Amino acid sequence: MKPMKSNKFIQQLQSNCVLVSTRSIGEILFGCPPGIVKWFIGRGRPIPSVVVLPRDFLIDNRLNVEPEFPIYGNFFIQKRRVTIIGTGDQLRRIKRVFRESFLGPRGVKEGKRERDFLSARTEDGKALKVEDLVNLIPFRRDREGVRIDGVTIKTTRPGYFEIWEAGVLLGEVDTTVFKLPSYPPDLFKEKPLEPPTFGVSFVGTGSGFNPFRRTTSFILWVNGKGIFVDPVTDPWVELNKLGIEDMDVPSVLLTHCHADHDAGMIRAAIHQRRIRLITSRVVFESFSRKAKALAGFDIEKYVDFVEINPGDTYELGNASIRVSSALHPIPTIRFESRFDDGRSKKPLKIAYSGDTCLNRNKIETMYRRSIIDEERLNELLHFGFDADLYIHEAGEEAIHTSVEEFQRLPEQIREKLILVHAGDLPRDLKGLRVAQEGETVELIPATTSSRDVIELIASNSIFEGLKREAIVRIAEQAALIPFKAGQNLVTQGEKGDRFYLIALGRAKVLVDNAMKAVLGKGDYFGEISLLSGKPRNATVQAISDGSVLAIGKETFLEVAREEPSVNQRLQSILTLRPIISRLTFLKDLPADQLARLSICFEKYSCRKGDRIVEQEQRGDAFFILTSGRAIVQIRDKAGCERIVAELGPGDVFGEIALLRNIPRTATVEITSDSAELLELRERDFHSLMGSIPSLSFYLNRISSERLRKLAKCNPDDLDGRLLRELA
């Protein structure tokens, strides 16, 4: 990242956040990434009351702007309004977000009187409006900038700002160079977690204002598969730190739409693997509107929505999740998960309160005022009491639950209680237990069975689609071998005698001691040497402890000979994976996903003058240019063609017609003497878009950018529906 020009007025707090000090209005915050209020609270500094929005709300598929907690912190802690400055469009989006999260979704009648009772009010008892908490100031078009009490903030181009005070230029801030924190690709805990059969792993245990803890988030484990409850801002990185494989966490459960619970949801959705999003219809639609406003993000395109409304039960074989409504100012769900292991006298139960106000006086007041009936009274006062593990929030008292309420509970309840969403807790908790980040509580420990081995083989890109008998035969002849961090699993130059599937842990691929890739659960290695008969072309070294499923050379080659689909897949992988893995927009995909892409693509050569796609023709394929050059031409209604873009190695084309179901919008012609392309047919394209959300998001984004450019060049030729979509 280009360094910011720092001086005595300007301080770079993070790679995506800058602080500017002024005499007239104090500190101005440029950028407001998730969790930034914790930086100020942890250092005993006031949260700035003036915030300037950066150009980009989303960077590298991660949320870069979270306006809620700077607003909450200023209003509820510092008793003042915050001023947010941005473009007119940005402020309209921020207002939509804040209405959704602070006032709650409109038209939800169920539980409205409860929520109104808890909601914050003005001194004269009126319901708060957005304008009571935040002052939104748009940049003027005359380039004079925004003036606040002697300070002027000017913008000369999108995302670039000058700060003036008393006629003196204090400095310049360029938010276009903002980057999110980066992490080493081999980041992973040395001792990986073997997922419990039934239990929880705590990722974060704090509130949105607690500077010493991540915001509350945890994994609910059911039969060794995880459900990520309210994912933290960078969820998959945090799982790596805890030694948890993302492959083992195929689902997310979202309790409500406050930023300390949903800030990681976009990143969770734009992932290499499609996830299930479990929540109520109200919460899903509310978050959909927030995501659309913040990032232009259509959540329904990237997740499989599992609707579970208050009173519903989601069945998971021998387990279930039952949802009910928590007591909170906006619609919020809580849940009880039951697990029947077939041996215990009764099912085991884990209960989670969600954000709720377990305040007996307030609840009984609602009952006396007929806001709730007797059934709801008992439900609120006794939820989770019969659970074997009772997870409860302990946040700021106004809309959450004080420690004193827990201390009044019977001892047999307190013994099963574990607190999360911890705010400023007293020193003496009198025996109450607070969850620790990274802690796993197992009600039923992890188990490994032959079924797990069969599932691992069957889900692999090479063996996927084989009959069960063939999978079982491979499993019976395979061996599960443990390894330790730092151990070489195979060594470059040695003779290959086995094929390996990673069952647990991480490893890195080294060629001449340079790291080329990181492998995780479900990824494989060793096939090239077995098929070619040549020595190993790389070293695979363990990053963590773990285990591999080793399949002998004879078994592997026998399967390749007897199963034509396996042999065909292997040949495609050997030929195309080296090419695909070099493409920048695919570099973060897991090795097994790259192999799946290799199986679907076809490679072919072309010559100068070849027209790969023609404007107005039906689109039936997507292309990646891997070598050579090409031009993109559009033809107007008069039949005149003009060049609007040039393409080089790594560029893609053909996605617009497939994504939008419209004819080709341009012609692509090869201009170099020769070129090579990868082609993906329509059916495979849509299959991959559905299974790899990060790839789908990338292609949807660039197709929108290209259509906007095309609308400027040739608006008369664009369908009216598309023009409205791009507006």
XYZ file of C-alpha atoms in Angstrom:
727
model
C 0.000 0.000 0.000
C 1.194 3.515 -0.805
C 2.035 5.119 2.553
C -0.153 8.000 3.732
C 1.624 11.348 4.010
C 1.715 11.548 7.797
C 2.495 14.667 9.767
C 1.694 16.027 13.212
C -1.994 16.236 12.234
C -2.389 12.884 10.471
C -2.082 9.416 12.011
C -2.625 6.127 10.178
C -4.428 3.899 12.693
C -4.811 0.882 10.430
C -4.271 0.114 6.768
C -7.877 1.222 6.167
C -8.323 4.037 8.672
C -6.749 7.499 9.186
C -7.162 9.989 12.034
C -6.786 13.741 11.464
C -6.432 16.065 14.467
C -7.884 19.586 14.402
C -8.119 22.348 16.997
C -11.687 23.334 16.134
C -13.599 20.028 16.072
C -11.180 17.512 17.526
C -10.329 14.317 15.670
C -11.807 13.358 12.280
C -11.979 9.690 11.368
C -11.440 8.825 7.705
C -12.841 5.339 7.210
C -14.827 3.405 9.806
C -13.913 -0.296 9.552
C -15.676 -2.868 11.731
C -14.432 -2.795 15.314
C -12.718 0.616 15.124
C -14.543 1.899 18.226
C -12.688 -0.755 20.239
C -9.377 0.875 19.232
C -10.426 4.136 20.881
C -12.083 2.600 23.949
C -9.060 0.367 24.566
C -6.797 3.408 24.657
C -9.133 5.513 26.770
C -9.683 7.965 23.930
C -12.997 9.494 22.848
C -14.612 8.083 19.726
C -14.377 10.786 17.013
C -17.664 12.566 16.384
C -16.854 13.336 12.733
C -16.486 10.447 10.271
C -15.630 10.725 6.571
C -16.616 7.724 4.496
C -13.956 6.063 2.298
C -14.513 5.462 -1.399
C -14.925 1.688 -1.106
C -17.377 0.037 1.265
C -16.148 -3.424 0.257
C -12.512 -4.456 -0.323
C -11.404 -7.954 -1.325
C -14.851 -9.366 -0.540
C -14.652 -7.987 3.007
C -16.667 -5.216 4.621
C -14.651 -1.993 4.912
C -17.333 0.263 6.432
C -19.354 -0.264 9.614
C -21.130 2.958 10.640
C -23.295 1.621 13.453
C -20.917 1.502 16.401
C -19.335 4.934 15.843
C -22.945 6.204 15.984
C -23.904 4.110 19.039
C -20.661 4.973 20.834
C -21.081 8.700 20.354
C -24.763 8.790 21.277
C -25.060 6.271 24.113
C -21.592 6.592 25.682
C -20.458 10.131 24.847
C -23.995 11.622 24.719
C -23.560 13.425 21.413
C -24.494 13.106 17.778
C -21.995 11.893 15.236
C -21.509 13.670 11.906
C -20.951 11.435 8.879
C -19.703 12.991 5.639
C -19.845 11.332 2.228
C -21.343 11.494 -1.214
C -25.103 11.742 -1.531
C -25.298 8.112 -2.631
C -23.129 6.914 0.262
C -25.249 8.752 2.819
C -28.487 7.371 1.408
C -27.005 3.903 1.779
C -25.829 4.585 5.339
C -29.277 5.878 6.274
C -30.908 2.704 4.934
C -28.463 0.572 6.914
C -29.012 2.466 10.140
C -32.773 2.482 9.818
C -32.652 -1.291 9.452
C -30.334 -1.912 12.397
C -31.464 0.787 14.835
C -35.182 1.147 14.135
C -35.571 -2.418 12.891
C -37.362 -3.698 9.779
C -40.679 -2.073 9.001
C -43.990 -3.872 9.146
C -43.004 -6.636 11.598
C -45.981 -6.722 13.957
C -45.099 -9.810 15.997
C -43.286 -8.723 19.165
C -43.455 -5.028 18.246
C -44.794 -3.902 21.637
C -41.926 -5.735 23.377
C -39.366 -4.074 21.120
C -40.947 -0.646 21.575
C -40.785 -1.088 25.358
C -37.012 -1.699 25.196
C -36.153 0.882 22.532
C -34.253 4.024 23.481
C -36.245 7.258 23.674
C -35.695 10.996 23.850
C -35.843 12.829 27.190
C -39.504 13.655 26.596
C -40.330 9.997 25.933
C -40.606 10.090 22.153
C -39.202 7.341 19.948
C -35.759 8.173 18.611
C -35.321 8.884 14.920
C -32.181 8.400 12.838
C -31.686 12.181 12.801
C -31.480 12.235 16.621
C -28.311 10.138 16.503
C -26.506 11.156 13.340
C -26.024 14.217 11.177
C -25.462 13.254 7.529
C -23.649 15.884 5.431
C -23.119 15.360 1.687
C -20.185 16.803 -0.237
C -21.213 19.776 -2.336
C -20.805 19.634 -6.090
C -19.158 23.062 -6.227
C -15.928 21.587 -4.789
C -16.014 24.058 -1.905
C -16.128 21.111 0.426
C -17.851 20.577 3.772
C -17.285 23.220 6.462
C -17.658 22.428 10.153
C -16.693 25.075 12.743
C -13.580 26.370 11.001
C -12.533 23.079 9.377
C -13.064 22.450 5.666
C -12.909 18.989 4.102
C -12.585 19.045 0.322
C -12.740 16.201 -2.154
C -10.986 16.700 -5.479
C -11.735 13.226 -6.814
C -13.600 10.163 -5.450
C -11.991 8.977 -2.216
C -9.318 11.712 -2.055
C -9.580 14.462 0.575
C -7.876 17.660 1.689
C -8.317 18.947 5.241
C -8.029 22.717 5.841
C -8.202 24.731 9.059
C -7.826 28.493 9.328
C -6.516 28.669 5.769
C -3.815 26.039 6.426
C -3.700 22.660 4.666
C -3.404 20.115 7.489
C -2.910 17.209 5.127
C -4.330 14.897 2.488
C -6.012 11.522 2.856
C -6.341 9.070 -0.026
C -8.859 6.345 0.842
C -8.450 4.684 -2.569
C -5.256 3.073 -1.269
C -6.960 1.656 1.821
C -6.321 -2.063 2.273
C -7.709 -4.554 4.721
C -5.320 -6.425 7.028
C -3.540 -9.284 5.281
C -2.580 -12.649 6.741
C 0.040 -15.203 5.752
C -1.429 -17.987 3.602
C -0.035 -20.651 5.916
C -1.718 -19.205 9.018
C -3.143 -22.145 10.970
C -2.981 -23.327 14.566
C -0.368 -26.030 15.143
C -2.845 -28.213 17.019
C -5.965 -28.431 14.825
C -9.357 -29.015 16.347
C -11.035 -32.355 15.838
C -14.706 -31.295 15.698
C -16.780 -32.613 18.608
C -19.833 -34.708 17.950
C -21.850 -32.195 20.021
C -20.461 -29.046 21.588
C -19.341 -25.463 20.954
C -16.099 -23.624 20.116
C -15.957 -19.953 21.114
C -14.441 -17.637 18.490
C -15.270 -14.334 20.200
C -16.873 -13.622 23.587
C -17.089 -9.836 23.900
C -19.570 -7.089 23.132
C -19.229 -4.535 20.351
C -17.621 -2.111 22.817
C -15.262 -4.502 24.632
C -11.723 -3.703 23.388
C -10.149 -6.818 24.884
C -12.332 -9.462 23.243
C -13.605 -10.217 19.761
C -17.326 -9.737 19.327
C -19.347 -12.776 20.330
C -19.330 -15.634 17.849
C -19.076 -19.379 18.208
C -19.341 -22.690 16.373
C -22.158 -25.029 17.322
C -20.962 -28.561 16.541
C -23.570 -31.147 15.541
C -22.287 -34.558 14.415
C -18.873 -33.066 13.718
C -20.227 -30.352 11.411
C -20.138 -26.723 12.470
C -22.771 -23.984 12.431
C -21.088 -20.578 12.657
C -23.263 -18.431 14.932
C -22.992 -14.689 14.120
C -19.641 -14.857 12.294
C -16.957 -12.310 13.235
C -15.646 -9.744 10.749
C -13.099 -12.013 9.048
C -14.579 -15.403 9.915
C -12.393 -17.791 7.951
C -9.160 -16.174 9.178
C -10.353 -16.515 12.773
C -11.118 -20.198 12.184
C -7.587 -20.703 10.850
C -6.197 -19.187 14.053
C -8.178 -21.756 16.038
C -7.197 -24.695 13.831
C -10.726 -25.184 12.475
C -11.200 -26.141 8.831
C -13.771 -24.087 6.928
C -14.797 -27.320 5.189
C -16.062 -28.506 8.584
C -18.279 -25.425 8.977
C -20.820 -25.535 6.117
C -23.531 -23.447 7.831
C -24.027 -20.022 9.413
C -26.742 -18.982 11.857
C -27.531 -15.253 12.049
C -29.433 -14.135 15.155
C -30.067 -10.478 14.222
C -28.862 -7.460 12.284
C -26.708 -5.402 14.628
C -23.180 -4.869 13.294
C -21.484 -6.730 16.140
C -23.349 -9.831 14.958
C -23.617 -9.503 11.182
C -20.394 -7.687 10.155
C -18.792 -10.983 9.099
C -21.802 -12.232 7.195
C -20.828 -10.835 3.777
C -17.357 -12.345 4.010
C -18.859 -15.633 5.171
C -21.117 -15.682 2.114
C -18.516 -14.674 -0.499
C -16.435 -17.745 0.147
C -14.901 -20.569 -1.855
C -17.700 -22.908 -0.814
C -21.419 -22.222 -0.721
C -22.844 -22.073 2.796
C -26.272 -22.576 4.321
C -27.634 -19.484 6.070
C -29.975 -20.473 8.903
C -32.187 -17.686 10.248
C -35.724 -16.352 10.316
C -37.417 -14.815 7.293
C -37.500 -11.407 9.027
C -33.776 -11.438 9.865
C -32.847 -12.740 6.404
C -34.761 -10.013 4.598
C -33.452 -7.334 6.957
C -29.861 -8.401 6.409
C -30.485 -8.612 2.656
C -31.454 -4.932 2.656
C -28.403 -3.996 4.740
C -26.023 -5.930 2.509
C -27.563 -4.396 -0.605
C -27.126 -0.893 0.802
C -23.592 -1.421 2.098
C -22.105 -3.390 -0.758
C -24.637 -3.765 -3.560
C -24.644 -7.370 -2.449
C -27.531 -9.752 -3.249
C -27.199 -12.292 -0.446
C -29.702 -14.721 -1.982
C -27.339 -15.331 -4.921
C -24.581 -16.698 -2.730
C -26.140 -18.732 0.086
C -28.712 -21.467 0.549
C -31.291 -19.888 2.850
C -32.741 -22.219 5.497
C -35.824 -20.492 6.892
C -36.492 -21.214 10.552
C -38.917 -18.836 12.231
C -39.751 -18.516 15.941
C -41.518 -21.695 16.976
C -39.969 -23.750 14.143
C -37.611 -26.702 14.524
C -34.789 -27.489 12.087
C -34.166 -31.232 12.022
C -30.592 -32.522 11.682
C -30.986 -36.286 11.832
C -30.486 -37.245 15.456
C -30.290 -33.549 16.400
C -32.458 -30.464 16.037
C -32.460 -26.679 16.481
C -35.568 -24.949 17.808
C -35.808 -21.174 17.416
C -37.724 -18.617 19.480
C -37.740 -14.813 19.851
C -35.292 -13.076 22.174
C -36.154 -9.815 23.954
C -34.270 -7.119 22.022
C -35.064 -3.772 20.338
C -34.946 -5.359 16.862
C -36.115 -8.844 15.770
C -33.670 -11.372 17.222
C -33.714 -15.142 17.432
C -32.329 -17.476 20.067
C -32.165 -21.251 19.925
C -32.037 -24.581 21.715
C -30.178 -27.463 20.064
C -31.002 -31.021 21.112
C -28.864 -34.088 20.424
C -29.981 -37.684 20.945
C -26.999 -40.044 21.021
C -29.236 -43.060 21.525
C -27.586 -43.931 24.831
C -28.541 -41.166 27.253
C -31.851 -41.190 29.148
C -32.787 -37.867 27.546
C -31.368 -35.779 24.698
C -28.527 -33.421 25.511
C -29.306 -29.726 25.044
C -27.342 -26.543 24.315
C -29.252 -23.266 24.658
C -28.159 -19.831 23.437
C -29.993 -16.689 24.578
C -28.995 -14.460 21.671
C -28.922 -10.755 22.540
C -31.668 -10.483 25.133
C -32.722 -8.578 28.210
C -33.118 -11.007 31.087
C -34.248 -8.323 33.532
C -36.960 -9.595 35.837
C -38.252 -6.105 36.719
C -38.627 -5.075 33.064
C -40.187 -8.377 32.055
C -42.689 -8.285 34.913
C -43.500 -4.647 34.080
C -44.324 -5.696 30.517
C -46.613 -8.396 31.932
C -48.415 -5.940 34.247
C -48.941 -3.571 31.308
C -50.336 -6.467 29.216
C -47.530 -6.122 26.675
C -46.860 -9.860 27.084
C -49.038 -12.700 28.314
C -48.265 -15.239 31.036
C -46.884 -17.799 28.585
C -44.390 -15.271 27.200
C -43.532 -14.135 30.743
C -42.488 -17.668 31.743
C -40.724 -18.223 28.435
C -38.588 -15.109 28.922
C -37.804 -15.801 32.578
C -36.968 -19.510 32.243
C -35.489 -19.993 28.762
C -32.522 -22.380 28.748
C -32.871 -23.485 32.372
C -33.166 -27.156 31.378
C -30.111 -27.101 29.069
C -26.902 -29.026 29.733
C -24.939 -26.011 28.472
C -26.573 -22.589 28.826
C -24.823 -19.831 26.824
C -26.068 -16.366 27.774
C -25.100 -12.849 26.812
C -23.958 -10.388 29.478
C -23.754 -7.077 27.659
C -24.466 -3.463 28.578
C -27.450 -3.449 30.947
C -29.936 -1.146 29.143
C -30.944 -3.741 26.540
C -28.892 -6.711 27.718
C -28.474 -8.669 30.967
C -26.609 -7.589 34.080
C -24.365 -9.899 36.077
C -26.604 -9.347 39.096
C -29.460 -11.113 37.304
C -27.299 -14.216 36.854
C -26.122 -14.152 40.443
C -29.752 -14.418 41.553
C -30.286 -17.628 39.579
C -30.388 -20.990 41.426
C -27.006 -22.705 41.804
C -27.971 -25.647 39.583
C -28.631 -23.176 36.735
C -25.438 -21.173 37.322
C -23.356 -24.364 37.159
C -24.419 -24.895 33.527
C -24.180 -21.214 32.590
C -21.394 -19.705 30.500
C -21.388 -15.974 29.670
C -20.616 -14.332 26.327
C -21.113 -10.853 24.796
C -19.235 -9.661 27.858
C -19.029 -5.926 28.407
C -17.495 -4.210 31.414
C -17.865 -7.023 33.938
C -17.219 -6.621 37.681
C -14.039 -8.132 39.105
C -15.911 -10.469 41.415
C -18.221 -12.632 39.321
C -19.070 -14.759 42.370
C -18.559 -18.059 40.636
C -19.995 -17.103 37.256
C -18.030 -18.366 34.282
C -17.127 -16.316 31.186
C -16.331 -18.148 27.948
C -12.733 -17.881 26.759
C -11.852 -17.264 23.126
C -10.584 -20.465 21.528
C -12.240 -22.620 24.181
C -14.139 -25.725 23.080
C -16.798 -27.293 25.300
C -17.551 -30.898 24.340
C -20.757 -32.546 25.459
C -19.936 -35.503 23.197
C -16.284 -35.772 22.051
C -15.032 -36.234 18.495
C -15.216 -39.638 16.848
C -13.734 -40.922 13.594
C -15.576 -43.656 11.727
C -15.347 -45.479 8.418
C -18.245 -43.282 7.330
C -16.003 -40.200 7.694
C -13.309 -41.800 5.534
C -15.846 -42.737 2.853
C -17.276 -39.201 2.906
C -13.779 -37.707 2.532
C -13.044 -39.856 -0.534
C -16.478 -39.379 -2.105
C -16.328 -35.568 -1.821
C -12.934 -35.380 -3.543
C -12.882 -33.928 -7.080
C -11.129 -37.011 -8.522
C -13.425 -39.665 -7.061
C -16.665 -37.683 -6.984
C -19.443 -39.550 -8.779
C -18.010 -43.048 -8.310
C -20.385 -45.776 -7.182
C -20.426 -46.456 -3.461
C -18.880 -49.912 -3.915
C -15.836 -48.362 -5.593
C -15.516 -45.741 -2.829
C -15.763 -48.409 -0.113
C -13.094 -50.522 -1.868
C -10.717 -47.543 -1.920
C -11.443 -46.799 1.746
C -10.741 -50.403 2.776
C -7.314 -50.309 1.154
C -6.388 -46.828 2.449
C -4.517 -46.078 5.661
C -5.035 -43.101 7.988
C -1.556 -41.796 8.907
C -0.918 -39.086 11.529
C 1.703 -36.360 11.034
C 3.334 -33.593 13.079
C 3.885 -29.933 12.276
C 7.118 -29.440 10.306
C 7.190 -33.016 9.012
C 7.809 -33.619 5.292
C 4.944 -35.742 4.015
C 6.618 -36.180 0.633
C 9.969 -34.810 -0.526
C 10.872 -33.295 -3.868
C 12.980 -35.660 -5.975
C 11.965 -38.893 -4.242
C 10.070 -41.720 -5.924
C 6.295 -41.636 -5.495
C 4.519 -44.655 -4.052
C 1.271 -43.236 -2.603
C -1.552 -40.773 -3.226
C -2.606 -38.676 -0.204
C -5.833 -36.997 0.932
C -5.631 -34.591 3.870
C -8.082 -35.662 6.577
C -7.052 -33.166 9.268
C -4.632 -30.239 9.437
C -2.738 -28.116 6.912
C 0.351 -28.547 4.747
C 2.263 -26.360 2.290
C 3.626 -27.216 -1.133
C 7.290 -26.245 -1.608
C 9.148 -26.229 -4.919
C 12.864 -25.585 -4.424
C 11.942 -24.339 -0.912
C 9.535 -21.702 -2.282
C 5.925 -21.994 -1.079
C 3.524 -22.510 -4.001
C 0.274 -23.519 -2.299
C -1.387 -24.381 0.997
C -3.399 -27.590 1.325
C -6.207 -28.259 3.787
C -8.809 -30.874 4.572
C -10.082 -32.519 1.382
C -7.095 -31.423 -0.707
C -4.735 -34.047 -2.136
C -1.225 -34.527 -3.473
C 1.044 -37.187 -4.913
C -0.962 -38.004 -8.052
C 1.492 -36.509 -10.570
C 4.383 -38.792 -9.647
C 2.169 -41.886 -9.711
C 0.763 -41.093 -13.149
C 3.996 -39.935 -14.789
C 6.412 -42.349 -13.104
C 8.739 -39.410 -12.464
C 10.167 -38.322 -9.083
C 8.111 -36.028 -6.830
C 8.121 -32.490 -8.266
C 7.492 -30.811 -4.892
C 7.860 -31.201 -1.151
C 4.713 -31.190 0.957
C 5.471 -30.065 4.509
C 3.032 -30.078 7.426
C 2.031 -26.679 8.816
C 0.141 -28.255 11.709
C -0.389 -31.624 13.260
C -2.944 -33.726 11.432
C -3.524 -36.859 9.409
C -3.630 -38.007 5.792
C -5.472 -40.812 4.085
C -2.812 -42.698 2.106
C -3.842 -44.716 -0.952
C -1.196 -47.059 -2.400
C 0.097 -46.689 -5.949
C -1.398 -49.967 -7.177
C -4.865 -49.149 -5.822
C -4.755 -45.629 -7.231
C -3.645 -46.684 -10.725
C -6.115 -49.573 -10.760
C -8.994 -47.158 -10.065
C -7.694 -44.809 -12.788
C -7.639 -47.711 -15.288
C -11.007 -49.181 -14.378
C -12.962 -45.945 -13.985
C -12.897 -43.880 -17.207
C -14.313 -40.818 -15.407
C -11.412 -40.854 -12.920
C -8.820 -41.125 -15.696
C -10.465 -38.304 -17.636
C -10.565 -36.070 -14.573
C -6.920 -36.763 -13.782
C -5.792 -35.882 -17.309
C -7.738 -32.602 -17.199
C -6.277 -31.753 -13.789
C -2.705 -32.495 -14.871
C -3.084 -30.397 -18.018
C -5.114 -27.408 -16.855
C -4.567 -26.981 -13.110
C -1.075 -25.445 -13.568
C -2.599 -22.861 -15.925
C -5.669 -22.092 -13.807
C -3.716 -21.793 -10.566
C -1.674 -18.921 -12.068
C -4.762 -16.788 -12.724
C -4.912 -13.928 -10.221
C -8.663 -13.989 -9.616
C -8.525 -17.719 -8.777
C -5.388 -17.729 -6.619
C -7.231 -17.944 -3.294
C -9.292 -21.008 -4.191
C -8.440 -24.248 -2.349
C -6.490 -26.826 -4.349
C -9.489 -29.137 -4.689
C -11.631 -26.284 -6.061
C -8.921 -25.499 -8.630
C -9.030 -29.154 -9.623
C -12.811 -28.961 -10.084
C -12.370 -25.966 -12.369
C -9.707 -27.838 -14.345
C -12.117 -30.705 -14.932
C -14.783 -28.372 -16.326
C -12.670 -26.220 -18.673
C -11.481 -27.110 -22.166
C -8.338 -25.652 -23.715
C -7.989 -24.656 -27.341
C -5.818 -22.504 -29.622
C -6.833 -19.770 -32.054
C -5.240 -17.391 -34.563
C -5.230 -13.736 -35.452
C -8.601 -12.586 -36.761
C -10.616 -15.336 -35.069
C -13.812 -13.957 -33.594
C -14.487 -15.874 -30.392
C -17.851 -14.257 -29.598
C -20.063 -12.112 -31.816
C -22.288 -9.272 -30.681
C -26.027 -10.142 -30.685
C -25.374 -13.886 -30.802
C -26.638 -16.140 -28.049
C -24.049 -16.781 -25.339
C -23.294 -20.420 -24.619
C -19.776 -20.295 -23.092
C -17.419 -18.318 -20.857
C -13.750 -17.782 -21.734
C -10.388 -17.070 -20.108
C -7.589 -15.772 -22.315
C -4.415 -17.520 -21.102
C -1.999 -16.242 -23.793
C -2.114 -13.740 -26.637
C -4.122 -10.528 -27.120
C -7.667 -9.640 -28.168
C -9.886 -6.598 -28.680
C -13.456 -5.963 -27.582
C -15.603 -4.204 -30.179
C -19.163 -2.891 -30.107
C -21.320 -2.230 -33.152
C -23.828 0.630 -33.108
C -27.186 0.691 -34.860
C -25.563 2.122 -37.990
C -23.341 -0.944 -38.210
C -20.095 0.876 -37.288
C -17.697 -1.010 -34.997
C -15.362 0.564 -32.479
C -12.882 -0.830 -29.996
C -13.824 -0.330 -26.345
C -11.256 -2.543 -24.599
C -8.198 -4.745 -25.030
C -7.691 -8.123 -23.382
C -4.517 -9.894 -22.343
C -3.484 -13.066 -20.497
C -5.691 -13.694 -17.461
C -8.623 -11.603 -18.719
C -12.090 -13.121 -18.959
C -15.013 -12.537 -21.296
C -18.379 -13.975 -22.183
C -19.784 -13.784 -18.650
C -22.375 -11.038 -19.271
C -24.585 -13.053 -21.627
C -24.594 -16.047 -19.280
C -25.160 -14.133 -16.047
C -27.844 -11.805 -17.447
C -29.418 -14.203 -19.941
C -29.061 -11.719 -22.811
C -27.364 -11.855 -26.244
C -23.657 -11.054 -26.500
C -23.084 -7.337 -25.873
C -19.810 -7.139 -27.810
C -17.497 -8.954 -30.239
C -14.115 -10.320 -29.091
C -11.463 -10.785 -31.785
C -7.942 -12.199 -31.477
C -5.258 -9.667 -32.491
C -2.048 -11.574 -31.720
C -0.586 -14.117 -34.155
C -1.778 -16.884 -31.860
C -3.647 -17.217 -28.581
C -4.840 -19.840 -26.149
C -8.194 -19.921 -24.422
C -9.948 -21.858 -21.707
C -13.617 -22.430 -22.476
C -16.352 -23.219 -19.967
C -19.667 -24.361 -21.402
C -22.917 -22.794 -20.206
C -24.095 -25.688 -18.046
C -20.750 -26.013 -16.239
C -20.574 -22.223 -15.865
C -23.865 -22.050 -13.975
C -22.929 -25.071 -11.880
C -19.673 -23.429 -10.787
C -21.382 -20.076 -10.141
C -23.693 -21.869 -7.753
C -20.977 -23.778 -5.912
C -18.148 -21.189 -5.709
C -19.615 -17.896 -4.395
C -16.311 -15.978 -4.516
C -15.996 -16.692 -8.250
C -19.643 -15.791 -8.830
C -19.232 -12.505 -6.933
C -16.117 -11.595 -8.931
C -17.783 -12.229 -12.279
C -21.014 -10.470 -11.286
C -18.987 -7.443 -10.205
C -16.926 -7.166 -13.388
C -19.999 -7.761 -15.552
C -21.702 -4.795 -13.835
C -18.610 -2.620 -14.352
C -18.469 -3.568 -18.036
C -22.161 -2.880 -18.548
C -21.799 0.559 -16.952
C -18.961 1.312 -19.343
C -21.020 0.020 -22.232
C -23.971 2.168 -21.140
C -21.763 5.247 -21.478
C -20.455 4.167 -24.894
C -23.637 2.801 -26.437
C -26.704 3.413 -24.205
C -29.226 2.992 -27.034
C -28.207 -0.641 -27.484
C -28.718 -1.632 -23.836
C -31.923 -3.245 -22.644
C -34.014 -0.913 -20.443
C -34.090 -3.488 -17.644
C -30.284 -3.512 -17.497
C -30.101 0.277 -17.455
C -32.456 0.357 -14.463
C -30.401 -2.306 -12.705
C -27.187 -0.331 -13.221
C -28.687 3.002 -12.152
